[in-house]
PDB file of C-alpha atoms in Angstrom:
ATOM      1  CA  MET C 102     156.890-114.670  58.127  1.00 57.00           C
ATOM      2  CA  LYS C 103     157.546-113.326  61.629  1.00 57.00           C
ATOM      3  CA  GLN C 104     153.963-112.103  61.913  1.00 60.00           C
ATOM      4  CA  ARG C 105     152.655-115.474  60.691  1.00 63.00           C
ATOM      5  CA  VAL C 106     154.688-117.313  63.337  1.00 61.00           C
ATOM      6  CA  ILE C 107     153.573-115.012  66.164  1.00 68.00           C
ATOM      7  CA  THR C 108     149.922-115.260  65.136  1.00 62.00           C
ATOM      8  CA  GLY C 109     150.205-119.041  64.772  1.00 64.00           C
ATOM      9  CA  VAL C 110     151.709-119.457  68.242  1.00 73.00           C
ATOM     10  CA  LEU C 111     149.100-117.219  69.890  1.00 75.00           C
ATOM     11  CA  ALA C 112     146.227-118.886  68.030  1.00 69.00           C
ATOM     12  CA  ALA C 113     147.484-122.357  68.993  1.00 75.00           C
ATOM     13  CA  ALA C 114     147.830-121.266  72.625  1.00 81.00           C
ATOM     14  CA  LEU C 115     144.133-120.305  72.626  1.00 85.00           C
ATOM     15  CA  PHE C 116     142.829-123.030  70.316  1.00 86.00           C
ATOM     16  CA  LEU C 117     144.526-126.209  71.572  1.00 89.00           C
ATOM     17  CA  PRO C 118     143.522-125.981  75.273  1.00 90.00           C
ATOM     18  CA  ILE C 119     139.860-125.650  74.260  1.00 93.00           C
ATOM     19  CA  VAL C 120     140.207-128.608  71.893  1.00 92.00           C
ATOM     20  CA  ILE C 121     141.710-130.666  74.712  1.00 92.00           C
ATOM     21  CA  ILE C 122     139.036-129.617  77.228  1.00 92.00           C
ATOM     22  CA  GLY C 123     136.237-130.442  74.801  1.00 90.00           C
ATOM     23  CA  GLY C 124     132.625-130.273  75.973  1.00 91.00           C
ATOM     24  CA  LEU C 125     130.741-126.983  75.971  1.00 93.00           C
ATOM     25  CA  PRO C 126     133.836-124.741  75.491  1.00 94.00           C
ATOM     26  CA  PHE C 127     134.728-126.682  72.344  1.00 94.00           C
ATOM     27  CA  LEU C 128     131.140-126.520  71.067  1.00 94.00           C
ATOM     28  CA  VAL C 129     131.091-122.748  71.576  1.00 95.00           C
ATOM     29  CA  LEU C 130     134.437-122.472  69.763  1.00 95.00           C
ATOM     30  CA  ALA C 131     133.136-124.510  66.804  1.00 95.00           C
ATOM     31  CA  TYR C 132     129.993-122.347  66.573  1.00 96.00           C
ATOM     32  CA  LEU C 133     132.099-119.182  66.704  1.00 96.00           C
ATOM     33  CA  LEU C 134     134.531-120.352  64.016  1.00 96.00           C
ATOM     34  CA  ALA C 135     131.706-121.522  61.749  1.00 96.00           C
ATOM     35  CA  THR C 136     129.841-118.232  62.169  1.00 97.00           C
ATOM     36  CA  ILE C 137     132.937-116.224  61.236  1.00 95.00           C
ATOM     37  CA  GLY C 138     133.549-118.557  58.267  1.00 95.00           C
ATOM     38  CA  LEU C 139     130.045-117.996  56.897  1.00 96.00           C
ATOM     39  CA  PHE C 140     130.392-114.253  57.518  1.00 95.00           C
ATOM     40  CA  GLU C 141     133.571-114.258  55.413  1.00 94.00           C
ATOM     41  CA  LEU C 142     131.802-115.954  52.504  1.00 94.00           C
ATOM     42  CA  ILE C 143     128.803-113.626  52.649  1.00 95.00           C
ATOM     43  CA  ARG C 144     131.118-110.625  52.691  1.00 92.00           C
ATOM     44  CA  MET C 145     132.952-111.973  49.605  1.00 91.00           C
ATOM     45  CA  LYS C 146     129.625-112.016  47.804  1.00 92.00           C
ATOM     46  CA  LYS C 147     128.924-108.450  49.014  1.00 91.00           C
ATOM     47  CA  ILE C 148     125.570-109.382  50.533  1.00 93.00           C
ATOM     48  CA  ASN C 149     124.482-107.238  53.494  1.00 93.00           C
ATOM     49  CA  ILE C 150     125.308-109.132  56.662  1.00 93.00           C
ATOM     50  CA  PHE C 151     122.121-107.839  58.345  1.00 94.00           C
ATOM     51  CA  SER C 152     119.838-108.673  55.417  1.00 95.00           C
ATOM     52  CA  PHE C 153     117.019-111.220  55.617  1.00 96.00           C
ATOM     53  CA  PRO C 154     118.928-113.860  53.563  1.00 96.00           C
ATOM     54  CA  SER C 155     122.006-113.507  55.787  1.00 97.00           C
ATOM     55  CA  ILE C 156     119.987-113.870  58.985  1.00 97.00           C
ATOM     56  CA  VAL C 157     118.207-116.961  57.618  1.00 97.00           C
ATOM     57  CA  SER C 158     121.541-118.440  56.563  1.00 97.00           C
ATOM     58  CA  PHE C 159     123.125-117.910  59.977  1.00 97.00           C
ATOM     59  CA  LEU C 160     120.119-119.496  61.688  1.00 96.00           C
ATOM     60  CA  LEU C 161     120.319-122.485  59.335  1.00 96.00           C
ATOM     61  CA  LEU C 162     124.033-122.830  60.051  1.00 96.00           C
ATOM     62  CA  TRP C 163     123.536-122.802  63.818  1.00 95.00           C
ATOM     63  CA  ILE C 164     120.753-125.363  63.580  1.00 92.00           C
ATOM     64  CA  PHE C 165     122.811-127.543  61.242  1.00 90.00           C
ATOM     65  CA  LEU C 166     125.744-127.541  63.673  1.00 93.00           C
ATOM     66  CA  TYR C 167     123.611-128.836  66.544  1.00 88.00           C
ATOM     67  CA  PRO C 168     124.914-132.338  67.351  1.00 80.00           C
ATOM     68  CA  GLY C 169     121.524-134.051  67.550  1.00 71.00           C
ATOM     69  CA  LYS C 170     119.031-134.841  64.811  1.00 68.00           C
ATOM     70  CA  HIS C 171     116.231-132.899  66.495  1.00 67.00           C
ATOM     71  CA  ILE C 172     116.414-129.355  67.856  1.00 73.00           C
ATOM     72  CA  PRO C 173     115.058-128.906  71.414  1.00 71.00           C
ATOM     73  CA  PHE C 174     111.572-127.372  71.625  1.00 71.00           C
ATOM     74  CA  ILE C 175     111.106-127.620  67.842  1.00 74.00           C
ATOM     75  CA  SER C 176     109.018-130.472  66.430  1.00 76.00           C
ATOM     76  CA  MET C 177     110.948-130.628  63.152  1.00 80.00           C
ATOM     77  CA  THR C 178     114.101-132.383  62.053  1.00 83.00           C
ATOM     78  CA  LYS C 179     117.111-130.432  60.831  1.00 85.00           C
ATOM     79  CA  MET C 180     116.296-131.535  57.281  1.00 85.00           C
ATOM     80  CA  GLU C 181     112.772-130.110  57.551  1.00 88.00           C
ATOM     81  CA  ILE C 182     114.096-126.833  58.960  1.00 90.00           C
ATOM     82  CA  GLY C 183     116.623-126.699  56.126  1.00 90.00           C
ATOM     83  CA  LEU C 184     113.860-127.065  53.538  1.00 93.00           C
ATOM     84  CA  LEU C 185     111.871-124.313  55.251  1.00 94.00           C
ATOM     85  CA  GLY C 186     114.934-122.059  55.108  1.00 94.00           C
ATOM     86  CA  LEU C 187     115.385-122.814  51.402  1.00 95.00           C
ATOM     87  CA  PHE C 188     111.764-121.876  50.675  1.00 96.00           C
ATOM     88  CA  LEU C 189     112.168-118.634  52.633  1.00 96.00           C
ATOM     89  CA  LEU C 190     115.232-117.706  50.579  1.00 96.00           C
ATOM     90  CA  LEU C 191     113.414-118.520  47.341  1.00 96.00           C
ATOM     91  CA  MET C 192     110.403-116.469  48.414  1.00 96.00           C
ATOM     92  CA  TYR C 193     112.703-113.541  49.134  1.00 96.00           C
ATOM     93  CA  THR C 194     113.725-113.426  45.459  1.00 95.00           C
ATOM     94  CA  VAL C 195     110.116-112.397  44.758  1.00 96.00           C
ATOM     95  CA  ILE C 196     109.817-110.026  47.704  1.00 95.00           C
ATOM     96  CA  SER C 197     113.069-108.294  46.715  1.00 94.00           C
ATOM     97  CA  LYS C 198     111.916-108.090  43.094  1.00 92.00           C
ATOM     98  CA  ASN C 199     114.947-110.132  42.033  1.00 90.00           C
ATOM     99  CA  ARG C 200     117.513-107.859  43.667  1.00 93.00           C
ATOM    100  CA  PHE C 201     118.273-111.050  45.568  1.00 94.00           C
ATOM    101  CA  THR C 202     118.412-113.619  42.764  1.00 95.00           C
ATOM    102  CA  PHE C 203     118.146-117.361  42.294  1.00 94.00           C
ATOM    103  CA  ASP C 204     121.938-117.412  41.933  1.00 95.00           C
ATOM    104  CA  ASP C 205     122.216-115.687  45.322  1.00 95.00           C
ATOM    105  CA  VAL C 206     120.001-118.368  46.856  1.00 96.00           C
ATOM    106  CA  GLY C 207     122.326-121.018  45.477  1.00 95.00           C
ATOM    107  CA  PHE C 208     125.326-119.186  46.907  1.00 95.00           C
ATOM    108  CA  MET C 209     123.789-118.957  50.375  1.00 96.00           C
ATOM    109  CA  VAL C 210     122.690-122.603  50.448  1.00 96.00           C
ATOM    110  CA  ILE C 211     126.073-123.891  49.260  1.00 95.00           C
ATOM    111  CA  SER C 212     127.871-121.594  51.722  1.00 95.00           C
ATOM    112  CA  VAL C 213     125.818-122.926  54.632  1.00 96.00           C
ATOM    113  CA  LEU C 214     126.461-126.511  53.540  1.00 95.00           C
ATOM    114  CA  TYR C 215     130.179-125.942  52.892  1.00 95.00           C
ATOM    115  CA  VAL C 216     130.816-124.347  56.274  1.00 96.00           C
ATOM    116  CA  GLY C 217     128.148-126.291  58.152  1.00 95.00           C
ATOM    117  CA  VAL C 218     129.158-129.795  57.040  1.00 93.00           C
ATOM    118  CA  GLY C 219     132.820-129.133  57.752  1.00 94.00           C
ATOM    119  CA  PHE C 220     132.321-127.722  61.241  1.00 96.00           C
ATOM    120  CA  TYR C 221     129.593-130.254  62.067  1.00 95.00           C
ATOM    121  CA  PHE C 222     132.149-133.002  61.514  1.00 94.00           C
ATOM    122  CA  PHE C 223     134.698-130.918  63.428  1.00 95.00           C
ATOM    123  CA  ILE C 224     132.367-131.317  66.411  1.00 94.00           C
ATOM    124  CA  GLN C 225     131.667-134.991  65.678  1.00 93.00           C
ATOM    125  CA  THR C 226     135.377-135.799  65.322  1.00 93.00           C
ATOM    126  CA  ARG C 227     136.100-134.267  68.729  1.00 92.00           C
ATOM    127  CA  HIS C 228     133.242-136.290  70.209  1.00 91.00           C
ATOM    128  CA  ALA C 229     134.771-139.445  68.727  1.00 89.00           C
ATOM    129  CA  GLY C 230     137.979-138.830  70.651  1.00 90.00           C
ATOM    130  CA  LEU C 231     140.821-136.398  71.123  1.00 92.00           C
ATOM    131  CA  GLU C 232     143.178-138.702  69.228  1.00 92.00           C
ATOM    132  CA  TYR C 233     141.130-138.296  66.041  1.00 92.00           C
ATOM    133  CA  ILE C 234     140.997-134.518  66.122  1.00 93.00           C
ATOM    134  CA  PHE C 235     144.759-134.444  66.650  1.00 93.00           C
ATOM    135  CA  TYR C 236     145.185-136.903  63.795  1.00 94.00           C
ATOM    136  CA  ALA C 237     143.339-134.480  61.505  1.00 94.00           C
ATOM    137  CA  LEU C 238     145.264-131.470  62.793  1.00 93.00           C
ATOM    138  CA  PHE C 239     148.675-133.163  62.511  1.00 94.00           C
ATOM    139  CA  LEU C 240     147.797-134.360  59.008  1.00 95.00           C
ATOM    140  CA  ILE C 241     146.890-130.867  57.808  1.00 94.00           C
ATOM    141  CA  TRP C 242     149.761-129.092  59.526  1.00 92.00           C
ATOM    142  CA  ALA C 243     152.255-131.627  58.159  1.00 95.00           C
ATOM    143  CA  THR C 244     150.767-131.373  54.660  1.00 95.00           C
ATOM    144  CA  ASP C 245     150.942-127.576  54.667  1.00 91.00           C
ATOM    145  CA  THR C 246     154.473-127.514  56.082  1.00 91.00           C
ATOM    146  CA  GLY C 247     155.791-130.215  53.752  1.00 93.00           C
ATOM    147  CA  ALA C 248     154.181-128.653  50.685  1.00 92.00           C
ATOM    148  CA  TYR C 249     155.614-125.233  51.538  1.00 89.00           C
ATOM    149  CA  PHE C 250     159.224-126.275  52.161  1.00 91.00           C
ATOM    150  CA  VAL C 251     159.447-128.968  49.471  1.00 92.00           C
ATOM    151  CA  GLY C 252     157.802-126.610  47.002  1.00 89.00           C
ATOM    152  CA  ARG C 253     160.274-123.836  47.780  1.00 87.00           C
ATOM    153  CA  ALA C 254     163.267-126.167  47.572  1.00 88.00           C
ATOM    154  CA  PHE C 255     162.356-128.375  44.609  1.00 87.00           C
ATOM    155  CA  GLY C 256     159.168-127.010  43.050  1.00 78.00           C
ATOM    156  CA  LYS C 257     159.362-126.495  39.285  1.00 83.00           C
ATOM    157  CA  ARG C 258     156.100-127.717  37.781  1.00 87.00           C
ATOM    158  CA  LYS C 259     153.017-125.658  38.628  1.00 89.00           C
ATOM    159  CA  LEU C 260     150.153-127.583  40.189  1.00 87.00           C
ATOM    160  CA  TRP C 261     147.271-125.289  39.205  1.00 82.00           C
ATOM    161  CA  PRO C 262     148.581-121.886  38.133  1.00 82.00           C
ATOM    162  CA  GLU C 263     145.158-120.484  37.177  1.00 84.00           C
ATOM    163  CA  ILE C 264     143.992-120.946  40.775  1.00 83.00           C
ATOM    164  CA  SER C 265     147.113-120.765  42.948  1.00 82.00           C
ATOM    165  CA  PRO C 266     150.254-119.734  41.042  1.00 81.00           C
ATOM    166  CA  ASN C 267     152.713-120.592  43.837  1.00 85.00           C
ATOM    167  CA  LYS C 268     151.723-124.224  44.380  1.00 89.00           C
ATOM    168  CA  THR C 269     153.759-126.916  42.641  1.00 91.00           C
ATOM    169  CA  ILE C 270     153.360-130.619  41.931  1.00 92.00           C
ATOM    170  CA  GLU C 271     156.580-131.331  43.830  1.00 92.00           C
ATOM    171  CA  GLY C 272     155.252-129.413  46.808  1.00 92.00           C
ATOM    172  CA  ALA C 273     151.942-131.306  46.749  1.00 93.00           C
ATOM    173  CA  ILE C 274     153.752-134.647  46.736  1.00 94.00           C
ATOM    174  CA  GLY C 275     156.088-133.430  49.481  1.00 94.00           C
ATOM    175  CA  GLY C 276     153.072-132.471  51.570  1.00 95.00           C
ATOM    176  CA  ILE C 277     151.578-135.950  51.233  1.00 96.00           C
ATOM    177  CA  VAL C 278     154.871-137.641  52.153  1.00 96.00           C
ATOM    178  CA  CYS C 279     155.378-135.349  55.126  1.00 96.00           C
ATOM    179  CA  ALA C 280     151.810-135.995  56.340  1.00 96.00           C
ATOM    180  CA  LEU C 281     152.335-139.758  56.094  1.00 96.00           C
ATOM    181  CA  VAL C 282     155.593-139.615  58.067  1.00 96.00           C
ATOM    182  CA  VAL C 283     154.111-137.412  60.815  1.00 96.00           C
ATOM    183  CA  VAL C 284     150.967-139.540  61.127  1.00 95.00           C
ATOM    184  CA  LEU C 285     152.973-142.776  61.381  1.00 95.00           C
ATOM    185  CA  ILE C 286     155.125-141.219  64.105  1.00 95.00           C
ATOM    186  CA  TYR C 287     151.952-140.121  65.896  1.00 94.00           C
ATOM    187  CA  GLN C 288     150.539-143.660  65.579  1.00 94.00           C
ATOM    188  CA  TRP C 289     153.782-145.098  66.965  1.00 93.00           C
ATOM    189  CA  LEU C 290     153.812-142.729  69.953  1.00 92.00           C
ATOM    190  CA  SER C 291     150.081-142.923  70.642  1.00 88.00           C
ATOM    191  CA  PRO C 292     148.413-145.864  68.863  1.00 89.00           C
ATOM    192  CA  PHE C 293     144.819-145.193  67.847  1.00 87.00           C
ATOM    193  CA  ALA C 294     144.324-147.042  64.529  1.00 82.00           C
ATOM    194  CA  GLU C 295     143.793-150.778  64.213  1.00 84.00           C
ATOM    195  CA  SER C 296     145.290-151.079  60.734  1.00 87.00           C
ATOM    196  CA  ILE C 297     148.502-149.318  59.675  1.00 91.00           C
ATOM    197  CA  VAL C 298     147.700-150.086  56.032  1.00 91.00           C
ATOM    198  CA  LEU C 299     144.262-148.469  56.246  1.00 89.00           C
ATOM    199  CA  LEU C 300     145.680-145.535  58.197  1.00 91.00           C
ATOM    200  CA  SER C 301     148.421-144.978  55.617  1.00 93.00           C
ATOM    201  CA  ALA C 302     146.059-145.212  52.653  1.00 92.00           C
ATOM    202  CA  GLY C 303     143.564-142.921  54.357  1.00 92.00           C
ATOM    203  CA  THR C 304     146.273-140.410  55.229  1.00 94.00           C
ATOM    204  CA  ILE C 305     147.500-140.227  51.632  1.00 95.00           C
ATOM    205  CA  ALA C 306     143.949-139.702  50.356  1.00 94.00           C
ATOM    206  CA  LEU C 307     143.058-137.161  53.048  1.00 95.00           C
ATOM    207  CA  SER C 308     146.274-135.200  52.506  1.00 95.00           C
ATOM    208  CA  ALA C 309     145.446-134.938  48.804  1.00 95.00           C
ATOM    209  CA  PHE C 310     141.829-133.940  49.548  1.00 93.00           C
ATOM    210  CA  GLY C 311     143.046-131.391  52.078  1.00 93.00           C
ATOM    211  CA  GLN C 312     145.177-129.739  49.422  1.00 93.00           C
ATOM    212  CA  MET C 313     142.170-129.717  47.125  1.00 93.00           C
ATOM    213  CA  GLY C 314     140.227-127.954  49.872  1.00 90.00           C
ATOM    214  CA  ASP C 315     142.954-125.326  49.932  1.00 90.00           C
ATOM    215  CA  LEU C 316     142.620-124.907  46.160  1.00 91.00           C
ATOM    216  CA  VAL C 317     138.837-124.619  46.427  1.00 90.00           C
ATOM    217  CA  GLU C 318     139.231-121.738  48.866  1.00 89.00           C
ATOM    218  CA  SER C 319     141.772-120.143  46.509  1.00 87.00           C
ATOM    219  CA  ALA C 320     139.248-120.476  43.671  1.00 89.00           C
ATOM    220  CA  PHE C 321     136.593-118.702  45.778  1.00 86.00           C
ATOM    221  CA  LYS C 322     138.932-115.826  46.534  1.00 86.00           C
ATOM    222  CA  ARG C 323     140.135-115.494  42.958  1.00 86.00           C
ATOM    223  CA  HIS C 324     136.542-115.506  41.671  1.00 86.00           C
ATOM    224  CA  TYR C 325     135.461-112.792  44.107  1.00 87.00           C
ATOM    225  CA  GLY C 326     138.656-110.776  43.773  1.00 84.00           C
ATOM    226  CA  VAL C 327     139.909-110.958  47.379  1.00 82.00           C
ATOM    227  CA  LYS C 328     143.364-111.837  48.659  1.00 81.00           C
ATOM    228  CA  ASP C 329     142.239-113.404  51.948  1.00 74.00           C
ATOM    229  CA  SER C 330     138.863-114.550  53.232  1.00 79.00           C
ATOM    230  CA  GLY C 331     139.292-112.221  56.218  1.00 69.00           C
ATOM    231  CA  ALA C 332     141.775-110.403  58.406  1.00 69.00           C
ATOM    232  CA  ILE C 333     141.081-111.878  61.835  1.00 72.00           C
ATOM    233  CA  LEU C 334     144.443-113.710  61.855  1.00 65.00           C
ATOM    234  CA  PRO C 335     147.250-111.281  60.911  1.00 64.00           C
ATOM    235  CA  GLY C 336     149.627-112.895  58.465  1.00 59.00           C
ATOM    236  CA  HIS C 337     147.248-115.809  57.870  1.00 62.00           C
ATOM    237  CA  GLY C 338     144.034-114.176  56.701  1.00 74.00           C
ATOM    238  CA  GLY C 339     140.616-115.344  57.827  1.00 82.00           C
ATOM    239  CA  ILE C 340     139.120-118.414  59.447  1.00 89.00           C
ATOM    240  CA  LEU C 341     138.423-120.055  56.082  1.00 90.00           C
ATOM    241  CA  ASP C 342     142.050-119.481  55.077  1.00 86.00           C
ATOM    242  CA  ARG C 343     143.119-121.607  58.057  1.00 87.00           C
ATOM    243  CA  PHE C 344     140.313-124.189  58.058  1.00 91.00           C
ATOM    244  CA  ASP C 345     139.844-124.704  54.305  1.00 89.00           C
ATOM    245  CA  SER C 346     141.636-128.067  54.315  1.00 92.00           C
ATOM    246  CA  LEU C 347     139.957-129.293  57.508  1.00 92.00           C
ATOM    247  CA  LEU C 348     136.515-128.498  56.097  1.00 92.00           C
ATOM    248  CA  PHE C 349     137.275-131.003  53.337  1.00 90.00           C
ATOM    249  CA  ILE C 350     138.963-133.798  55.239  1.00 93.00           C
ATOM    250  CA  LEU C 351     136.815-134.035  58.382  1.00 93.00           C
ATOM    251  CA  PRO C 352     133.672-135.286  56.575  1.00 91.00           C
ATOM    252  CA  LEU C 353     135.857-137.704  54.578  1.00 90.00           C
ATOM    253  CA  LEU C 354     137.468-138.937  57.785  1.00 88.00           C
ATOM    254  CA  HIS C 355     134.054-140.304  58.729  1.00 85.00           C
ATOM    255  CA  LEU C 356     133.179-141.382  55.179  1.00 82.00           C
ATOM    256  CA  PHE C 357     136.375-143.457  54.955  1.00 75.00           C
ATOM    257  CA  GLN C 358     135.448-144.955  58.360  1.00 69.00           C
ATOM    258  CA  LEU C 359     138.804-144.066  59.875  1.00 70.00           C
ATOM    259  CA  ILE C 360     136.858-143.286  63.060  1.00 66.00           C
TER     260      ILE C 360
END
């Protein structure tokens, strides 16, 4: 626990100032985090990080993260470049004589989309306003904290033991309640939402989806037989271990039109 707290404090001291500054430093941070996240997934799958499919996937990720629809100096949309990347990966199954399989192509494409969509909306949420990125961060931190302490104190019924044995239904509910309380306090101190009802309903839904994002990451790790997605954050694991919930809720934040 001590190591987790120290790492969390140091990470926040580096992360939050860049989030507040925004602009190019934030964009560089988002690209770096997304790149590490994709690296963690590729390593889980035990695909060579310097292989042709990995290089194509990283290029697709970086293009996908670009805020605009068109990439400078390239006369193609991001969708067209994505299709080209897909065809290259499919062609490589033939070139590699099926050592790189159709299933591997699916893994790489889904990995790029999973990480890319989440961090793309990380960038878009910051562009929408600092208040929205803090809303998402407070929501996730409150959900995680509430679920942990309520689960330890009152948790009896397992939420999804096949995926994450320590999570409980009581903890999940406690996380949602805690997120709602923290968000309403944040709204009271620094109003940013026009409708308290919509904000409350959205917060409940996003808190639940965030916990599902956590379970999805747990399912990945259990399937590939790893404890953590990485070791870059001592006591916490990898980037995906810390951003798994955000990768789920940030796209939904825009889908629910809370921004």
